[in-house]
Amino acid sequence: MDPAVALVEAYLQVNGYFTVAEYPVIEAPRRGPPRAATDIDIMAFRFPHAGHEVAAKARTASGTAFFAKDPALGCPRGQADMIVGEVKEGQARFNPSARDPLVLATALSRFGCCTVDEAAPLVRSLLGRGQAVTGAGHLVRMVAFGSKDGDGGVPVSRRVLMDDVLRFLDSYLSDHWETLRHAQLKHPALALLALVQKAKSGRAPDR
């Protein structure tokens, strides 16, 4: 997996999203063999009340569980959220292939967020405004991730800088390190950042 995509995937998972990275879109022409049209860097879905306790006893003074998602991501309140994401090491923008209406319609319908008949009008709204609401009521957003802001010629719902991604993950690990240092983090990007946190804290993993 591309390291930048891996980093964004870890970021979205910590923010409560289920993710699929490097989602392939295959073309099956009438003549000739099927071929890969492109892949979507990241597709992610978050339920409206997603959130978690870092540990079973991690509760606020009122006794309720609390998790602060990153404001830079712009998660909607009380609404399911689906992200179609493009990840760049440079400017945060979408490639032409990733904003192809047929590619997007295929990816959305195959992912199951809408029917084939609903896909085309949904994509028109998505490309026109950067976001759209499906017939089922959940939000679909085009979100571009990159090291610097950029204008790719198509509206997006959000542009999230990789500096924000790193800042949030570093704060998440630092704030909850006394709990997370006991966990075996399997995601490669998050595990690498945890190793950095161990080095900064001067702590060795308990055995």
XYZ file of N, CA and C in Angstrom:
621
model
N 0.837 -1.192 0.000
C 0.000 0.000 0.000
C 0.877 1.250 0.000
N 0.460 2.254 -0.749
C 1.169 3.525 -0.759
C 1.238 4.081 0.669
N 2.408 4.563 1.131
C 2.532 5.023 2.518
C 1.605 6.181 2.868
N 1.375 7.092 1.915
C 0.467 8.205 2.197
C -0.962 7.704 2.364
N -1.370 6.735 1.529
C -2.702 6.143 1.655
C -2.828 5.419 2.990
N -1.778 4.699 3.387
C -1.795 3.982 4.666
C -1.971 4.948 5.836
N -1.303 6.084 5.758
C -1.412 7.077 6.825
C -2.837 7.629 6.915
N -3.432 7.942 5.761
C -4.798 8.459 5.743
C -5.780 7.386 6.218
N -5.556 6.147 5.828
C -6.437 5.072 6.281
C -6.423 4.960 7.803
N -5.235 5.007 8.407
C -5.137 4.950 9.862
C -5.874 6.127 10.511
N -5.715 7.296 9.931
C -6.378 8.513 10.421
C -7.899 8.359 10.393
N -8.429 7.848 9.294
C -9.875 7.684 9.178
C -10.383 6.614 10.137
N -9.635 5.531 10.310
C -10.057 4.489 11.237
C -10.112 5.004 12.673
N -9.123 5.794 13.061
C -9.135 6.374 14.405
C -10.326 7.313 14.570
N -10.753 7.954 13.486
C -11.915 8.846 13.529
C -13.250 8.104 13.393
N -13.219 6.787 13.396
C -14.452 6.011 13.454
C -14.972 5.492 12.130
N -14.152 5.508 11.081
C -14.588 5.066 9.754
C -14.162 3.620 9.482
N -15.023 2.887 8.798
C -14.630 1.645 8.168
C -14.030 2.015 6.809
N -12.918 1.409 6.457
C -12.185 1.866 5.271
C -11.875 0.735 4.292
N -11.798 1.108 3.021
C -11.258 0.250 1.967
C -10.248 1.094 1.206
N -9.013 0.628 1.141
C -7.957 1.390 0.479
C -7.699 0.829 -0.914
N -7.348 1.737 -1.837
C -6.978 1.387 -3.200
C -8.032 0.471 -3.823
N -9.257 0.992 -3.832
C -10.426 0.245 -4.299
C -10.431 0.213 -5.825
N -10.314 -0.981 -6.451
C -10.174 -1.032 -7.910
C -11.511 -0.883 -8.633
N -11.474 -0.208 -9.760
C -12.630 -0.119 -10.653
C -12.217 -0.756 -11.970
N -12.905 -1.829 -12.352
C -12.559 -2.616 -13.529
C -13.530 -2.313 -14.665
N -13.000 -2.090 -15.845
C -13.818 -1.921 -17.041
C -13.923 -3.251 -17.777
N -15.129 -3.570 -18.235
C -15.342 -4.773 -19.034
C -15.868 -4.346 -20.400
N -14.999 -4.005 -21.348
C -15.442 -3.538 -22.662
C -16.135 -4.652 -23.440
N -16.918 -4.237 -24.420
C -17.615 -5.229 -25.238
C -16.629 -6.104 -25.997
N -15.519 -5.525 -26.357
C -14.489 -6.282 -27.048
C -13.189 -6.208 -26.248
N -12.536 -7.312 -26.153
C -11.283 -7.356 -25.421
C -11.483 -7.733 -23.965
N -10.403 -8.025 -23.287
C -10.473 -8.467 -21.893
C -10.753 -7.300 -20.936
N -11.263 -7.600 -19.745
C -11.425 -6.544 -18.734
C -10.088 -5.912 -18.393
N -10.139 -4.642 -17.983
C -8.920 -3.950 -17.604
C -9.214 -3.008 -16.444
N -8.184 -2.684 -15.707
C -8.321 -1.769 -14.571
C -8.442 -0.340 -15.093
N -9.556 0.314 -14.818
C -9.744 1.710 -15.229
C -8.949 2.634 -14.324
N -9.061 2.419 -13.031
C -8.319 3.194 -12.026
C -8.595 2.538 -10.682
N -8.088 3.129 -9.636
C -8.532 2.739 -8.304
C -8.806 3.996 -7.497
N -9.747 3.865 -6.577
C -10.060 4.953 -5.653
C -9.129 4.803 -4.461
N -8.360 5.849 -4.144
C -7.355 5.734 -3.080
C -7.959 5.255 -1.768
N -9.068 5.861 -1.377
C -9.674 5.490 -0.092
C -11.185 5.689 -0.156
N -11.920 4.696 0.298
C -13.354 4.824 0.483
C -13.636 4.469 1.936
N -14.474 5.262 2.574
C -14.674 5.085 4.006
C -16.115 5.398 4.384
N -16.595 4.714 5.419
C -17.970 4.924 5.879
C -17.982 5.024 7.399
N -18.731 6.010 7.887
C -18.841 6.241 9.333
C -20.307 6.304 9.721
N -20.695 5.502 10.708
C -22.056 5.556 11.211
C -22.267 6.853 11.996
N -23.533 7.323 12.096
C -23.770 8.656 12.673
C -23.342 8.814 14.123
N -23.317 7.733 14.889
C -22.965 7.845 16.310
C -21.631 7.177 16.603
N -20.798 7.065 15.584
C -19.507 6.407 15.772
C -18.660 7.175 16.781
N -17.939 6.446 17.553
C -17.085 6.990 18.601
C -16.715 5.831 19.488
N -15.722 6.000 20.271
C -15.329 4.868 21.103
C -14.571 5.362 22.321
N -14.558 4.504 23.315
C -13.697 4.750 24.456
C -12.346 4.140 24.131
N -11.289 4.820 24.474
C -9.960 4.249 24.268
C -9.776 3.043 25.178
N -10.349 3.123 26.375
C -10.351 1.988 27.300
C -11.718 1.926 27.962
N -12.013 0.795 28.560
C -13.346 0.582 29.125
C -13.685 1.603 30.205
N -12.683 2.121 30.910
C -12.936 3.060 32.000
C -12.677 4.512 31.592
N -12.412 4.740 30.298
C -12.112 6.105 29.839
C -13.406 6.872 29.646
N -13.915 7.489 30.708
C -15.178 8.198 30.661
C -15.006 9.603 31.218
N -15.919 10.466 30.841
C -15.878 11.835 31.342
C -16.405 11.875 32.767
N -16.348 13.057 33.364
C -16.835 13.212 34.733
C -18.319 12.868 34.848
N -19.065 13.044 33.761
C -20.494 12.731 33.787
C -20.765 11.247 33.622
N -19.706 10.467 33.341
C -19.877 9.031 33.210
C -20.157 8.564 31.801
N -20.114 9.462 30.825
C -20.389 9.069 29.439
C -19.097 8.922 28.661
N -19.121 8.040 27.674
C -17.952 7.836 26.825
C -17.737 9.073 25.961
N -16.490 9.349 25.660
C -16.188 10.550 24.882
C -15.058 10.272 23.907
N -15.223 10.719 22.681
C -14.143 10.660 21.694
C -14.242 11.892 20.817
N -13.179 12.651 20.741
C -13.176 13.888 19.958
C -12.603 13.615 18.576
N -13.466 13.578 17.563
C -12.995 13.403 16.197
C -12.319 14.686 15.725
N -11.521 14.582 14.690
C -10.753 15.728 14.214
C -11.656 16.723 13.486
N -11.734 17.975 13.952
C -12.562 18.975 13.265
C -12.135 19.215 11.817
N -10.858 18.999 11.496
C -10.374 19.226 10.140
C -11.077 18.332 9.129
N -11.608 17.201 9.596
C -12.261 16.249 8.699
C -13.697 16.639 8.387
N -14.306 17.453 9.239
C -15.659 17.942 8.988
C -16.736 16.885 9.016
N -16.650 15.929 9.929
C -17.669 14.876 10.031
C -19.028 15.504 10.355
N -20.082 15.103 9.655
C -21.407 15.647 9.976
C -21.917 15.079 11.298
N -22.776 15.841 11.963
C -23.372 15.373 13.219
C -24.682 14.654 12.936
N -24.850 13.501 13.547
C -26.110 12.790 13.460
C -26.450 12.259 12.089
N -25.452 12.065 11.230
C -25.691 11.586 9.874
C -24.562 10.655 9.464
N -24.926 9.534 8.837
C -23.900 8.640 8.297
C -23.116 9.362 7.215
N -21.826 9.072 7.150
C -20.926 9.813 6.265
C -20.080 8.848 5.462
N -20.069 9.023 4.161
C -19.213 8.221 3.285
C -18.226 9.140 2.586
N -16.973 8.748 2.585
C -15.919 9.542 1.963
C -15.369 8.812 0.750
N -15.301 9.539 -0.368
C -14.535 9.104 -1.528
C -13.280 9.964 -1.518
N -12.131 9.351 -1.240
C -10.937 10.143 -0.990
C -9.827 9.936 -1.992
N -9.131 11.009 -2.286
C -7.927 10.980 -3.115
C -6.767 11.431 -2.230
N -5.657 10.696 -2.291
C -4.509 10.975 -1.432
C -3.304 11.339 -2.285
N -2.732 12.498 -2.013
C -1.572 12.977 -2.760
C -0.454 13.369 -1.793
N 0.776 13.170 -2.223
C 1.903 13.678 -1.440
C 2.120 15.156 -1.706
N 1.597 15.655 -2.824
C 1.692 17.077 -3.153
C 0.380 17.783 -2.905
N -0.196 18.385 -3.958
C -1.443 19.137 -3.811
C -2.621 18.212 -3.535
N -3.498 18.662 -2.654
C -4.710 17.914 -2.322
C -5.743 18.138 -3.419
N -5.835 17.193 -4.345
C -6.754 17.324 -5.475
C -7.071 15.938 -6.020
N -8.085 15.859 -6.875
C -8.495 14.609 -7.493
C -7.909 14.482 -8.898
N -7.417 13.301 -9.220
C -6.998 13.013 -10.589
C -8.207 12.983 -11.519
N -8.020 13.265 -12.815
C -9.141 13.175 -13.757
C -9.829 11.814 -13.752
N -9.054 10.729 -13.639
C -9.654 9.392 -13.652
C -10.530 9.150 -12.432
N -10.168 9.732 -11.298
C -10.935 9.528 -10.070
C -12.206 10.367 -10.032
N -12.329 11.356 -10.941
C -13.552 12.140 -10.995
C -14.336 11.867 -12.282
N -13.975 10.784 -12.965
C -14.733 10.337 -14.126
C -16.117 9.881 -13.657
N -17.209 10.421 -14.219
C -18.552 10.066 -13.749
C -18.833 8.563 -13.768
N -18.362 7.872 -14.819
C -18.596 6.430 -14.904
C -17.845 5.679 -13.815
N -16.612 6.099 -13.547
C -15.812 5.473 -12.491
C -16.484 5.664 -11.132
N -16.904 6.894 -10.845
C -17.549 7.169 -9.564
C -18.870 6.421 -9.419
N -19.677 6.423 -10.473
C -20.967 5.723 -10.420
C -20.760 4.229 -10.186
N -19.770 3.668 -10.859
C -19.470 2.245 -10.679
C -19.018 1.951 -9.252
N -18.113 2.783 -8.742
C -17.591 2.563 -7.391
C -18.690 2.692 -6.341
N -19.546 3.710 -6.457
C -20.591 3.928 -5.457
C -21.627 2.821 -5.474
N -22.051 2.408 -6.666
C -23.062 1.354 -6.741
C -22.488 0.012 -6.301
N -21.242 -0.257 -6.662
C -20.628 -1.519 -6.248
C -20.368 -1.538 -4.747
N -20.020 -0.385 -4.202
C -19.781 -0.288 -2.758
C -21.080 -0.496 -1.978
N -22.226 -0.244 -2.649
C -23.526 -0.523 -2.038
C -24.208 0.668 -1.410
N -23.707 1.883 -1.675
C -24.323 3.054 -1.046
C -25.559 3.521 -1.809
N -25.733 3.024 -3.025
C -26.886 3.406 -3.830
C -27.110 2.337 -4.891
N -28.265 2.378 -5.531
C -28.528 1.460 -6.635
C -27.865 1.979 -7.904
N -27.815 1.132 -8.922
C -27.242 1.543 -10.204
C -28.023 2.727 -10.778
N -29.361 2.695 -10.663
C -30.191 3.790 -11.202
C -29.970 5.102 -10.440
N -29.685 5.012 -9.156
C -29.469 6.212 -8.342
C -28.078 6.803 -8.533
N -27.149 5.992 -9.034
C -25.741 6.394 -9.058
C -25.484 7.619 -9.930
N -26.066 7.658 -11.148
C -25.763 8.756 -12.080
C -26.171 10.121 -11.538
N -27.417 10.314 -11.047
C -27.754 11.633 -10.490
C -26.974 11.959 -9.229
N -26.642 10.942 -8.443
C -25.834 11.167 -7.242
C -24.453 11.689 -7.617
N -23.865 11.097 -8.652
C -22.532 11.517 -9.099
C -22.565 12.932 -9.667
N -23.619 13.280 -10.391
C -23.725 14.653 -10.923
C -23.715 15.666 -9.788
N -24.453 15.384 -8.733
C -24.466 16.279 -7.575
C -23.112 16.288 -6.879
N -22.498 15.130 -6.793
C -21.196 15.004 -6.128
C -20.130 15.813 -6.855
N -20.114 15.730 -8.182
C -19.121 16.471 -8.963
C -19.433 17.962 -9.022
N -20.705 18.312 -8.881
C -21.076 19.723 -8.934
C -20.854 20.461 -7.632
N -21.019 19.762 -6.494
C -20.941 20.447 -5.193
C -19.910 19.841 -4.236
N -19.338 18.708 -4.618
C -18.364 18.069 -3.740
C -18.986 17.139 -2.726
N -20.319 17.134 -2.639
C -21.016 16.234 -1.732
C -22.448 16.053 -2.196
N -23.079 14.984 -1.721
C -24.456 14.677 -2.106
C -25.058 13.790 -1.029
N -26.380 13.770 -0.991
C -27.100 12.927 -0.039
C -27.816 11.825 -0.811
N -27.651 10.588 -0.382
C -28.264 9.451 -1.069
C -29.733 9.340 -0.690
N -30.445 8.471 -1.426
C -31.849 8.221 -1.107
C -32.030 7.624 0.262
N -30.997 6.942 0.771
C -31.054 6.364 2.113
C -30.775 7.403 3.198
N -30.357 8.613 2.781
C -30.171 9.699 3.741
C -28.766 9.918 4.238
N -27.790 9.140 3.755
C -26.436 9.395 4.244
C -25.671 10.295 3.276
N -24.697 10.977 3.812
C -23.909 11.947 3.063
C -22.756 11.242 2.349
N -22.497 11.633 1.119
C -21.308 11.185 0.385
C -20.468 12.420 0.101
N -19.186 12.362 0.430
C -18.328 13.538 0.276
C -17.051 13.183 -0.481
N -16.617 14.090 -1.337
C -15.309 13.976 -1.971
C -14.312 14.739 -1.105
N -13.313 14.026 -0.597
C -12.331 14.623 0.305
C -10.939 14.373 -0.271
N -10.184 15.449 -0.454
C -8.832 15.358 -0.995
C -7.817 15.540 0.129
N -6.836 14.651 0.186
C -5.773 14.709 1.182
C -4.456 15.010 0.466
N -3.647 15.886 1.045
C -2.365 16.208 0.430
C -1.507 17.052 1.342
N -0.272 17.280 0.924
C 0.663 18.051 1.739
C 0.432 19.550 1.659
N -0.250 19.987 0.595
C -0.572 21.404 0.481
C -1.902 21.560 -0.236
N -2.533 22.696 0.005
C -3.837 22.954 -0.594
C -3.681 23.075 -2.103
N -4.748 22.733 -2.822
C -4.675 22.814 -4.274
C -6.055 22.831 -4.879
N -6.142 23.324 -6.070
C -7.406 23.391 -6.787
C -7.313 22.480 -7.996
N -8.037 21.352 -7.922
C -8.000 20.398 -9.014
C -9.068 20.632 -10.051
N -9.779 21.751 -9.988
C -10.785 22.047 -10.987
C -12.119 21.393 -10.737
N -12.290 20.731 -9.617
C -13.571 20.100 -9.291
C -13.864 20.384 -7.818
N -15.117 20.718 -7.488
C -15.432 20.993 -6.081
C -15.202 19.762 -5.206
N -14.711 19.992 -4.017
C -14.578 18.930 -3.029
C -15.240 19.394 -1.739
N -15.650 18.443 -0.934
C -16.262 18.787 0.341
C -15.215 19.305 1.327
N -14.038 18.675 1.301
C -12.953 19.055 2.205
C -11.609 18.803 1.551
N -10.634 19.594 1.960
C -9.233 19.290 1.701
C -8.560 19.178 3.063
N -7.942 18.050 3.307
C -7.291 17.805 4.599
C -5.801 17.670 4.345
N -5.005 18.485 5.026
C -3.559 18.459 4.839
C -2.932 17.329 5.644
N -1.875 16.746 5.094
C -1.202 15.643 5.763
C -0.624 16.086 7.109
N -0.315 17.368 7.230
C 0.145 17.889 8.519
C -0.945 17.733 9.581
N -2.212 17.968 9.194
C -3.325 17.768 10.125
C -3.481 16.290 10.483
N -3.290 15.429 9.490
C -3.382 13.983 9.730
C -2.341 13.548 10.756
N -1.103 13.963 10.532
C -0.025 13.594 11.456
C -0.230 14.202 12.839
N -0.655 15.470 12.876
C -0.892 16.138 14.160
C -1.949 15.400 14.971
N -3.041 15.024 14.308
C -4.125 14.355 15.018
C -3.679 12.987 15.542
N -3.014 12.209 14.699
C -2.583 10.873 15.130
C -1.550 10.971 16.249
N -0.649 11.940 16.152
C 0.347 12.118 17.207
C -0.324 12.498 18.526
N -1.320 13.391 18.468
C -2.043 13.785 19.685
C -2.833 12.619 20.259
N -3.450 11.842 19.368
C -4.236 10.681 19.811
C -3.351 9.696 20.570
N -2.184 9.373 20.004
C -1.277 8.436 20.659
C -0.716 9.017 21.954
N -0.366 10.297 21.919
C 0.214 10.942 23.096
C -0.800 11.042 24.239
N -2.029 11.451 23.917
C -3.047 11.649 24.951
C -3.453 10.343 25.617
N -3.401 9.244 24.865
C -3.881 7.965 25.384
C -2.754 6.943 25.495
N -1.522 7.433 25.607
C -0.383 6.530 25.550
C -0.365 5.523 26.698
N -0.785 5.920 27.878
C -0.755 4.997 29.012
C -1.616 3.767 28.769
N -2.644 3.921 27.936
C -3.475 2.778 27.557
C -2.952 2.106 26.302
N -2.674 2.900 25.264
C -2.328 2.341 23.959
C -0.971 1.662 23.944
N -0.079 2.004 24.876
C 1.244 1.378 24.868
C 1.177 -0.109 25.171
N 0.045 -0.566 25.734
C -0.127 -1.988 26.025
C -0.731 -2.751 24.844
N -1.192 -2.020 23.846
C -1.875 -2.664 22.714
C -0.877 -3.053 21.625
N -1.219 -4.102 20.882
C -0.458 -4.469 19.696
C -1.181 -3.873 18.489
N -0.693 -2.746 18.033
C -1.332 -2.046 16.927
C -0.911 -2.691 15.611
N -1.894 -3.178 14.858
C -1.598 -3.957 13.660
C -1.502 -3.116 12.391
N -2.153 -1.945 12.383
C -2.081 -1.137 11.172
C -0.660 -0.613 11.018
N -0.017 -0.806 9.858
C 1.405 -0.461 9.732
C 1.725 1.005 9.998
N 0.882 1.914 9.518
C 1.155 3.340 9.730
C 1.012 3.698 11.203
N -0.047 3.201 11.837
C -0.269 3.505 13.252
C 0.800 2.839 14.118
N 1.215 1.632 13.735
C 2.259 0.933 14.487
C 3.592 1.687 14.409
N 3.896 2.266 13.237
C 5.125 3.038 13.094
C 5.086 4.288 13.958
N 3.946 4.993 13.959
C 3.816 6.183 14.797
C 3.878 5.821 16.281
N 3.354 4.651 16.638
C 3.444 4.199 18.028
C 4.902 3.926 18.409
N 5.675 3.395 17.464
C 7.100 3.173 17.716
C 7.818 4.494 17.966
N 7.459 5.516 17.185
C 8.024 6.847 17.402
C 7.644 7.364 18.778
N 6.384 7.141 19.175
C 5.919 7.583 20.491
C 6.689 6.877 21.606
N 6.963 5.596 21.422
C 7.754 4.858 22.412
C 9.145 5.449 22.539
N 9.736 5.788 21.385
C 11.071 6.369 21.404
C 11.064 7.723 22.108
N 10.021 8.529 21.857
C 9.933 9.854 22.485
C 9.706 9.742 23.987
N 8.931 8.752 24.383
C 8.597 8.625 25.811
C 9.688 7.889 26.588
N 10.584 7.213 25.849
C 11.638 6.470 26.529
C 11.150 5.221 27.178
N 9.996 4.729 26.754
C 9.400 3.536 27.357
C 9.625 2.342 26.429
N 9.873 1.199 27.024
C 9.943 -0.053 26.266
C 8.613 -0.765 26.461
N 8.172 -1.556 25.469
C 6.907 -2.272 25.641
C 6.972 -3.300 26.766
N 5.891 -3.380 27.523
C 5.828 -4.376 28.590
C 5.789 -5.769 27.981
N 6.422 -6.688 28.660
C 6.425 -8.082 28.173
C 5.906 -8.982 29.294
